[in-house]
Structures are given as C-alpha cells and as structure tokens.
Tab-separated table of C-alpha atoms in Angstrom:
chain	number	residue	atom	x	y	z
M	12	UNK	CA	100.131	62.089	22.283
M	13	UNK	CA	100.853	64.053	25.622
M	14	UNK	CA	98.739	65.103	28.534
M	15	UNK	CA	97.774	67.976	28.533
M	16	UNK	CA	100.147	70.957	31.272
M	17	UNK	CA	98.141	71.943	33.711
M	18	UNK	CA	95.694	68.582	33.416
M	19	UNK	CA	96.791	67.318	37.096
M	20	UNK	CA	94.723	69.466	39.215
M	21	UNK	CA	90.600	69.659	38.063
M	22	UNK	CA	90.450	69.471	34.849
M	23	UNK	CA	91.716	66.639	33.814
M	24	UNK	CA	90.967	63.697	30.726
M	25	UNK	CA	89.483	60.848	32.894
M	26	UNK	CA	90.351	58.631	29.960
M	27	UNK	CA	93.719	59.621	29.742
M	28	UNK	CA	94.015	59.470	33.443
M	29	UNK	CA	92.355	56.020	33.741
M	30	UNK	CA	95.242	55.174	31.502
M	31	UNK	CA	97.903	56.667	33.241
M	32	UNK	CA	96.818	54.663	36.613
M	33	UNK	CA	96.533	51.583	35.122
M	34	UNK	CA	99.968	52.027	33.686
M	35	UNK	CA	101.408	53.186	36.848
M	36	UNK	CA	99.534	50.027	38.710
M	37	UNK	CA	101.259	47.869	36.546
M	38	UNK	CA	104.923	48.840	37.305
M	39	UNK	CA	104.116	48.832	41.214
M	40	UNK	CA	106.179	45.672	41.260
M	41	UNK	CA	108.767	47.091	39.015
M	42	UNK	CA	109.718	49.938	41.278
M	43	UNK	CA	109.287	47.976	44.450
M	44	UNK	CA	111.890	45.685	42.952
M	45	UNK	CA	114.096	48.624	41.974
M	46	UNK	CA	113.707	50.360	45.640
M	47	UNK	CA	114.638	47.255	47.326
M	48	UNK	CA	117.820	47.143	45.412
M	49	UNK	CA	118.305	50.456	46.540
M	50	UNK	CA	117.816	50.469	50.001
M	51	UNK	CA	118.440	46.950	51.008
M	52	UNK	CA	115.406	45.830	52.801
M	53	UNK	CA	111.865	45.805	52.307
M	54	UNK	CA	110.300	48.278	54.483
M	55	UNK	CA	112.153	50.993	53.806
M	56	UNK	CA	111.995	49.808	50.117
M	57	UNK	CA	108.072	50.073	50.354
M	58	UNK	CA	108.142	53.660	51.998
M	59	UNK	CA	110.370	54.639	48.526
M	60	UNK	CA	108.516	52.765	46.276
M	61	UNK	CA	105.227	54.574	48.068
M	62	UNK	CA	106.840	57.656	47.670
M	63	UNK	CA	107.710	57.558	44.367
M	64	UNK	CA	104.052	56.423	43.114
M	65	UNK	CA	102.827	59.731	44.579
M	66	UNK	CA	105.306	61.439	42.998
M	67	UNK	CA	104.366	59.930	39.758
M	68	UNK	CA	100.628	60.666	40.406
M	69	UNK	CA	101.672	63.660	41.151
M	70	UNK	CA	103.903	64.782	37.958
M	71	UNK	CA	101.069	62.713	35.915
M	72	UNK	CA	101.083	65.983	33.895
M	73	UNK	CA	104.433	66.294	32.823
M	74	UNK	CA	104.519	63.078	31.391
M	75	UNK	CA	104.615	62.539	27.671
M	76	UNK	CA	101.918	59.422	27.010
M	77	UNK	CA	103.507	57.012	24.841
M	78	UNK	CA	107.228	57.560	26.332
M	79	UNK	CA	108.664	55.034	28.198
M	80	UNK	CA	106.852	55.096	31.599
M	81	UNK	CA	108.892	52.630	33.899
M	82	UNK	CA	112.134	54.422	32.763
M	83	UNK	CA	110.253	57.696	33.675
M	84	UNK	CA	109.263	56.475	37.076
M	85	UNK	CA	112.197	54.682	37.641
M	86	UNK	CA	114.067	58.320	37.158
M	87	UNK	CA	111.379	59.529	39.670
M	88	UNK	CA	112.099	56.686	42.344
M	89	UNK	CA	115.923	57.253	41.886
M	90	UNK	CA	115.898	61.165	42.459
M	91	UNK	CA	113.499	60.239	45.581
M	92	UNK	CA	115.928	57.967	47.202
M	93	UNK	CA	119.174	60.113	46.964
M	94	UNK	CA	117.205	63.507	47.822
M	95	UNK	CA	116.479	61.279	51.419
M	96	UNK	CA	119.930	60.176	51.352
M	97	UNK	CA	120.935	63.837	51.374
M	98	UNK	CA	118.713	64.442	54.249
M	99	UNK	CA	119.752	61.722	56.573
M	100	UNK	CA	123.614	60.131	56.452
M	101	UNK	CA	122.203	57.286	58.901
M	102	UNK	CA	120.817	55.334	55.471
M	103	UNK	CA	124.676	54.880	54.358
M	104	UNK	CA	125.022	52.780	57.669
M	105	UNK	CA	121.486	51.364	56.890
M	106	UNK	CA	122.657	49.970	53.842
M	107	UNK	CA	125.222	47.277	55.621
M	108	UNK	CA	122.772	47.136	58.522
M	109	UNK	CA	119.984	46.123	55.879
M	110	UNK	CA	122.176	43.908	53.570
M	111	UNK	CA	122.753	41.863	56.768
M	112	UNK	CA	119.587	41.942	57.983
M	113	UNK	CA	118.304	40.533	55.121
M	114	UNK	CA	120.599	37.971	55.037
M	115	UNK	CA	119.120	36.574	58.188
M	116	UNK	CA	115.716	37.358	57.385
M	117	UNK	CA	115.285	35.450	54.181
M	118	UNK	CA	114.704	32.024	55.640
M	119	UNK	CA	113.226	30.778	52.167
M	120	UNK	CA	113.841	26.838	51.588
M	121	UNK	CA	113.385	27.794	48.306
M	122	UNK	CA	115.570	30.387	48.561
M	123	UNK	CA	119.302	29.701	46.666
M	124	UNK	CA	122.204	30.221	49.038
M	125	UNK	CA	123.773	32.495	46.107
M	126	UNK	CA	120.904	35.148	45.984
M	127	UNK	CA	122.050	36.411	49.266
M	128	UNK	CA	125.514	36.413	48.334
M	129	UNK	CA	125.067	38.107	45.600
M	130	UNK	CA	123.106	40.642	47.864
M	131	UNK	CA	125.603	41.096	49.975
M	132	UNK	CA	128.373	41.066	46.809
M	133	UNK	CA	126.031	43.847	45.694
M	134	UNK	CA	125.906	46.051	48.411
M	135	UNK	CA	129.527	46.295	48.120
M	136	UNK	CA	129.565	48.098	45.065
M	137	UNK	CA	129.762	51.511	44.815
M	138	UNK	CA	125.981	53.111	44.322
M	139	UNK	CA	126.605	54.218	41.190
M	140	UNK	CA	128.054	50.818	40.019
M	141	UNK	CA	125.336	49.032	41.518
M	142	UNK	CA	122.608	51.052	40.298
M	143	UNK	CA	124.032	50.784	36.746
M	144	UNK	CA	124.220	47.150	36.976
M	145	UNK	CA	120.371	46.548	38.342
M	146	UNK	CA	118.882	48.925	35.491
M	147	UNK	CA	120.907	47.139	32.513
M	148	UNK	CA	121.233	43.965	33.941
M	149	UNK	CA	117.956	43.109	36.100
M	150	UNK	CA	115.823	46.060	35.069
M	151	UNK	CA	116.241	45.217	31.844
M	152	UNK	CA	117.142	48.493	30.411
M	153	UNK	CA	119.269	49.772	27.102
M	154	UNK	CA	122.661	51.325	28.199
M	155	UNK	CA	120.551	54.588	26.751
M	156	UNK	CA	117.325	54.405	29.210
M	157	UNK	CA	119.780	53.753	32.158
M	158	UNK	CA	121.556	56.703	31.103
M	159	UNK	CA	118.315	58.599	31.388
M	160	UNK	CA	116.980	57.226	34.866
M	161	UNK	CA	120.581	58.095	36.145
M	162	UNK	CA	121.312	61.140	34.942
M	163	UNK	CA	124.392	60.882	33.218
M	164	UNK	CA	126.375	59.646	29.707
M	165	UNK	CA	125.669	56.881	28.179
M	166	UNK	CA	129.809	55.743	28.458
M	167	UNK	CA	129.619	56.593	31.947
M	168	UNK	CA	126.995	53.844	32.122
M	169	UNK	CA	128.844	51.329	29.905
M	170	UNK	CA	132.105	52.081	32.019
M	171	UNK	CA	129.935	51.495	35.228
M	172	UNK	CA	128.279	48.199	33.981
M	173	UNK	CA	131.288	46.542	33.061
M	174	UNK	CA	133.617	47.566	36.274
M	175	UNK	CA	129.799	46.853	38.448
M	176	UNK	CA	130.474	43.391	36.718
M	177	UNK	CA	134.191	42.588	36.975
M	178	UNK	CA	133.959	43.715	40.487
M	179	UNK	CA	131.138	41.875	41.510
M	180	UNK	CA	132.802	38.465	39.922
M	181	UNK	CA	135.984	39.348	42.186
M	182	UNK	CA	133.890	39.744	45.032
M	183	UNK	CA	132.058	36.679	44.752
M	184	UNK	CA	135.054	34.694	44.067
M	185	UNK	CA	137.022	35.747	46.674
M	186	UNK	CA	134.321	35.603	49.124
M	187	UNK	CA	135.511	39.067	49.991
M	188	UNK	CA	131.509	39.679	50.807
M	189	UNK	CA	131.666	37.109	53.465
M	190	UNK	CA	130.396	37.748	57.059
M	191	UNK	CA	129.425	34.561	58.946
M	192	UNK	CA	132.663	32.243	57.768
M	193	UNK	CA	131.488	30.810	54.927
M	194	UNK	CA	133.840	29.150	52.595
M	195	UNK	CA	134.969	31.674	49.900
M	196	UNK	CA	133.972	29.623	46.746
M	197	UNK	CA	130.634	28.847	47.745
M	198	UNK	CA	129.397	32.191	46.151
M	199	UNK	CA	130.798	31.584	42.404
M	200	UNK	CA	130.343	28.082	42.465
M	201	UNK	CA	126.418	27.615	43.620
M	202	UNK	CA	125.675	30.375	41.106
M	203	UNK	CA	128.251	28.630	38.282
M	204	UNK	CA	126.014	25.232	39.413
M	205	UNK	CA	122.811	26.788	38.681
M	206	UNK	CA	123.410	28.279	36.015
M	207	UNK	CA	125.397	25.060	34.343
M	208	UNK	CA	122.890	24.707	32.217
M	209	UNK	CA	123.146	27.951	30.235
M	210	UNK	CA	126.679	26.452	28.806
M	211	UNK	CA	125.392	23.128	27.627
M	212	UNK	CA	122.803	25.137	25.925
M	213	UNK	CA	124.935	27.306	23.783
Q	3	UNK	CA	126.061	16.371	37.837
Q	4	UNK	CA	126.415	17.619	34.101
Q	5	UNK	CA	129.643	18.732	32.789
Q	6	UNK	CA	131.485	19.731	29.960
Q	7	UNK	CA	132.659	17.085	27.738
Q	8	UNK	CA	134.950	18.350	24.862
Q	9	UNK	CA	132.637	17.547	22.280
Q	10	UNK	CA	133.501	13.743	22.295
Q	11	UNK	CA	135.411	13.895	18.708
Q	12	UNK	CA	138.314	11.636	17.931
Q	13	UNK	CA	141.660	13.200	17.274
Q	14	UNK	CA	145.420	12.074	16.650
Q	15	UNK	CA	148.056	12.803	19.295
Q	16	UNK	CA	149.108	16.071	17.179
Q	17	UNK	CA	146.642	17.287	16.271
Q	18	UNK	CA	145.485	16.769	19.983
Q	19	UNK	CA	148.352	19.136	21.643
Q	20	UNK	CA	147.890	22.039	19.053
Q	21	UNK	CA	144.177	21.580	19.618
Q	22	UNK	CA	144.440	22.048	23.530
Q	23	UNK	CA	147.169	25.020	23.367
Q	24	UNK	CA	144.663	27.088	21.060
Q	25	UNK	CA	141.942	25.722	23.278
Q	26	UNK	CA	143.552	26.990	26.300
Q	27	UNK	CA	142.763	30.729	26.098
Q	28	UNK	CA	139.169	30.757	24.551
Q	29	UNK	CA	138.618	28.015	27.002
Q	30	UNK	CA	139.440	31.049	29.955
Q	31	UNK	CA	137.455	33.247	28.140
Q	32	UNK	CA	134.045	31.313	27.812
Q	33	UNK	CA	134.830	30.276	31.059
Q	34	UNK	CA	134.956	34.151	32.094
Q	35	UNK	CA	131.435	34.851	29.901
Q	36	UNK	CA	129.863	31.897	31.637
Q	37	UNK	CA	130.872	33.181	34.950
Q	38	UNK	CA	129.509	36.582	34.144
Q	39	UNK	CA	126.111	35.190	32.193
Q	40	UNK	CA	125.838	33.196	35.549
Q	41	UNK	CA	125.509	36.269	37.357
Q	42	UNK	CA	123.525	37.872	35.113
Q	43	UNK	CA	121.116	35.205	35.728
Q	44	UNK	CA	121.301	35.329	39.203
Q	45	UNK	CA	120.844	39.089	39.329
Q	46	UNK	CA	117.668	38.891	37.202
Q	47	UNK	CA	116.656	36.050	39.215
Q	48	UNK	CA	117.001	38.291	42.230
Q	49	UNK	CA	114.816	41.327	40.750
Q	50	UNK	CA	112.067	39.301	39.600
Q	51	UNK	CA	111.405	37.259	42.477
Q	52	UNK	CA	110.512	41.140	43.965
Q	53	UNK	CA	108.432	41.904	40.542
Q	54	UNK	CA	106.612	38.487	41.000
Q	55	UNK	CA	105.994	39.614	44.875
Q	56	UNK	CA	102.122	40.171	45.484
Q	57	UNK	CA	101.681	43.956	45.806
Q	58	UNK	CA	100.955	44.843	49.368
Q	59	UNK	CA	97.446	46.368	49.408
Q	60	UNK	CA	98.716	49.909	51.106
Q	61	UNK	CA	99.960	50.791	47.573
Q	62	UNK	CA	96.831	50.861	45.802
Q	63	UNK	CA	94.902	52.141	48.629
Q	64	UNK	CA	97.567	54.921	48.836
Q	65	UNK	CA	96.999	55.448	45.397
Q	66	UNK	CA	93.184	55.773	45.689
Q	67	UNK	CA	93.030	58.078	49.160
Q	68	UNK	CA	95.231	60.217	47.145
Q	69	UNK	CA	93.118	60.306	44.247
Q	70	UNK	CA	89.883	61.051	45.954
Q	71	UNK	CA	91.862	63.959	47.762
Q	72	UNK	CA	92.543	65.361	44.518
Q	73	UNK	CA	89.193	65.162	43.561
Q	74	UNK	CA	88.249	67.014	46.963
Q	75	UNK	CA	90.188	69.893	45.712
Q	76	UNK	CA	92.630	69.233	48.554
Q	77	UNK	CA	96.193	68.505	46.073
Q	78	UNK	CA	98.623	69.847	47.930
C-alpha cells in the first residue's frame, strides 16, 4: 500500500494521514533518542529531532506505507544533522563541549557512573563508527536497515560496528576518555559489575 | 558480590592442569564477549532511558501548528 505522489499538499487521504501521524507520534522518542546521540546534548538534540519530524511531515508523500518507518525517519534525521554540520564547523567543537557538558549536567542519583563514561567513550569515536554502533546496537537495527539510514554497504557497516566496538572497549579500559582524574578502570569495571549478571545467566 | 565459580565439579590433579590450560583461552574469550555484551547493555541502557523520556509538549504542538498551516493552504 503507498500514499498516493502528490497526496501532501490538499488532497490528501485523512485516513491514511491519521495513520501516518500516529505512526510518526510514536517514534518521537525514538528519534529524540537517536538525535541526542548525535549531537551530544539535549537541546540541540530537540531542535534536530524537531526538524526532522517536519521533514517527515513534510515528505509524508514519498513514503511507502507499510515500509519500515523509524528506519525511514531515522535516514531523514541523519541527512538533517550532517546537512547542518556542513553549514556550521562550530558543532564539531560542540560535540566535546556537549559530551562534557553533559557529564556535569546529569546529576541523576539514579544515574550509573558508567552511562556517562560510556558517553564520553562514545563521543570519541569517529561519527561514522559511532553512528553505526547506536543504530545496530541501541537502535536496534539489522546490519541491513543501518546500511539504509546511513547510506552506505552493508560490510561497511559490519566493519564499522565491530572496530565502533573494539575501540570503545579500549577506550573504556584504558580510561583514555577520562577528563576529571578518575581512576582508569572505573569505566569497564562498573559496567562489567552491572552487567555481572548477564554471565551467571548464560 | 556474585562471582564466577568454576562450576563446583570435582576433578583429579591431572585432569585438573589439562582442564585449566584448555580453559585458559576460551576463558579470555568469554571474558572478551562478556565485556562487549556488557556494553551492549549499557549502550541500550543509555538509548532507552531517552525513548522512555516524556515527550516535551513543543513536539506535538509543532506537529499540529504545522498541520493546520497546511490545511490553510500556506505549505511552504
């Protein structure tokens, strides 16, 4: 089933519409999560997420119903935040700015020590590493759909994955993301404790 | 604390030493996959506590003044 070409301005099926929006609604969270992986901190994660829900509205015709919507506005969000990047080379200093910034912000009892390490271990990935590694890894994602959103083979994403993940265990180990004299383990071994019980359970 | 106990079965002293030299290396290497399945965990962890964020209410309201434009013939 597709929408009809042409059925985003006037014209348009209200059902089919109705259906779109609610579809789009529902993966509001999904690409706010995505953005803030992208840019680092949540305002200027909002603005992309914001901007790529408009775009979506806005493309609502060239979409195929029945395809896979989040990996179609995930593609949309993606294209959005590099064509800004392009515009302004002040976000690649953002990036660190926002990595520590959010550091400091997140003053979350609840909040694990290692989830802000692993921030910061993230945001010293290459983008295209990093990127790869949220869509297959967090995103949840097939090696095929990241492939898609990203614009490129799916080896290139396999290759990316993997060296996204041996990387990101050397940086975490090595505490080669630290910036406030932490101890080096700390990283690795709060996020070996929590997840501690994933090896008893196998 | 938990930890790992070798699976608490009784062996003689031979048996013992060519048990731990083939243990050795698989022992580095499901120490390696719980490593990375740790960060897996952690990275999911880290996406859906965004996801399970309330939405902030300027999305939807962006969504709706944007529809109603449309409708007012003013899509540009």
């Amino acid at each position: 089933m597709t929408v009809k070409a042409g059925a985003a301005t006037g014209g348009a099926d209200p059902a089919m519409e109705g259906r779109f929006k609610r579809e789009l609604v529902a993966l509001i969270p999904h690409l706010r999560a995505f953005a803030r992986t992208l840019t680092g901190d949540q305002a200027s994660a909002d603005d992309l997420a914001q901007d790529a829900l408009m775009k979506a509205w806005d493309a609502r015709a060239s979409y195929q119903m029945g395809t896979n919507m989040k990996a179609w506005t995930f593609m949309i969000l993606r294209n959005q935040f590099y064509s800004e990047k392009r515009r302004s080379w002040r976000q690649t200093q953002l990036d660190q700015d926002a990595a520590e910034r959010t550091l400091v912000a997140v003053d979350d009892p609840q909040s694990p020590v290692a989830l802000d390490e692993l921030r910061l271990g993230l945001g010293m990935l290459p983008a295209e590493q990093r990127e790869a590694l949220i869509l297959v890894g967090a995103g949840g994602f097939a090696y095929e759909e990241a492939a898609e959103i990203c614009g490129c083979a799916v080896g290139t994403v396999k290759s990316r994955v993997s060296r996204a993940r041996r990387a990101l265990q050397g940086i975490l180990e090595t505490g080669a993301y630290d910036r406030d004299g932490r101890s080096a383990s700390d990283a690795m071994n709060s996020i070996l404790a929590a997840a501690e019980h994933l090896g008893q359970a196998r | 604390m938990m930890s790992y106990n070798g699976g608490g079965r009784t062996l003689d002293r031979e048996d013992e030493s060519a048990e731990a030299a083939r243990r050795a290396p698989r022992r580095a290497l499901d120490e390696a996959r719980l490593r990375q399945q740790a960060i897996g965990v952690k990275l999911r962890q880290m996406f859906d506590r965004v996801v399970n964020e309330p939405v902030p209410d300027e999305f939807l309201d962006i969504l709706r003044r944007h529809d109603e434009n449309a409708k007012g013939g003013d899509d540009s």
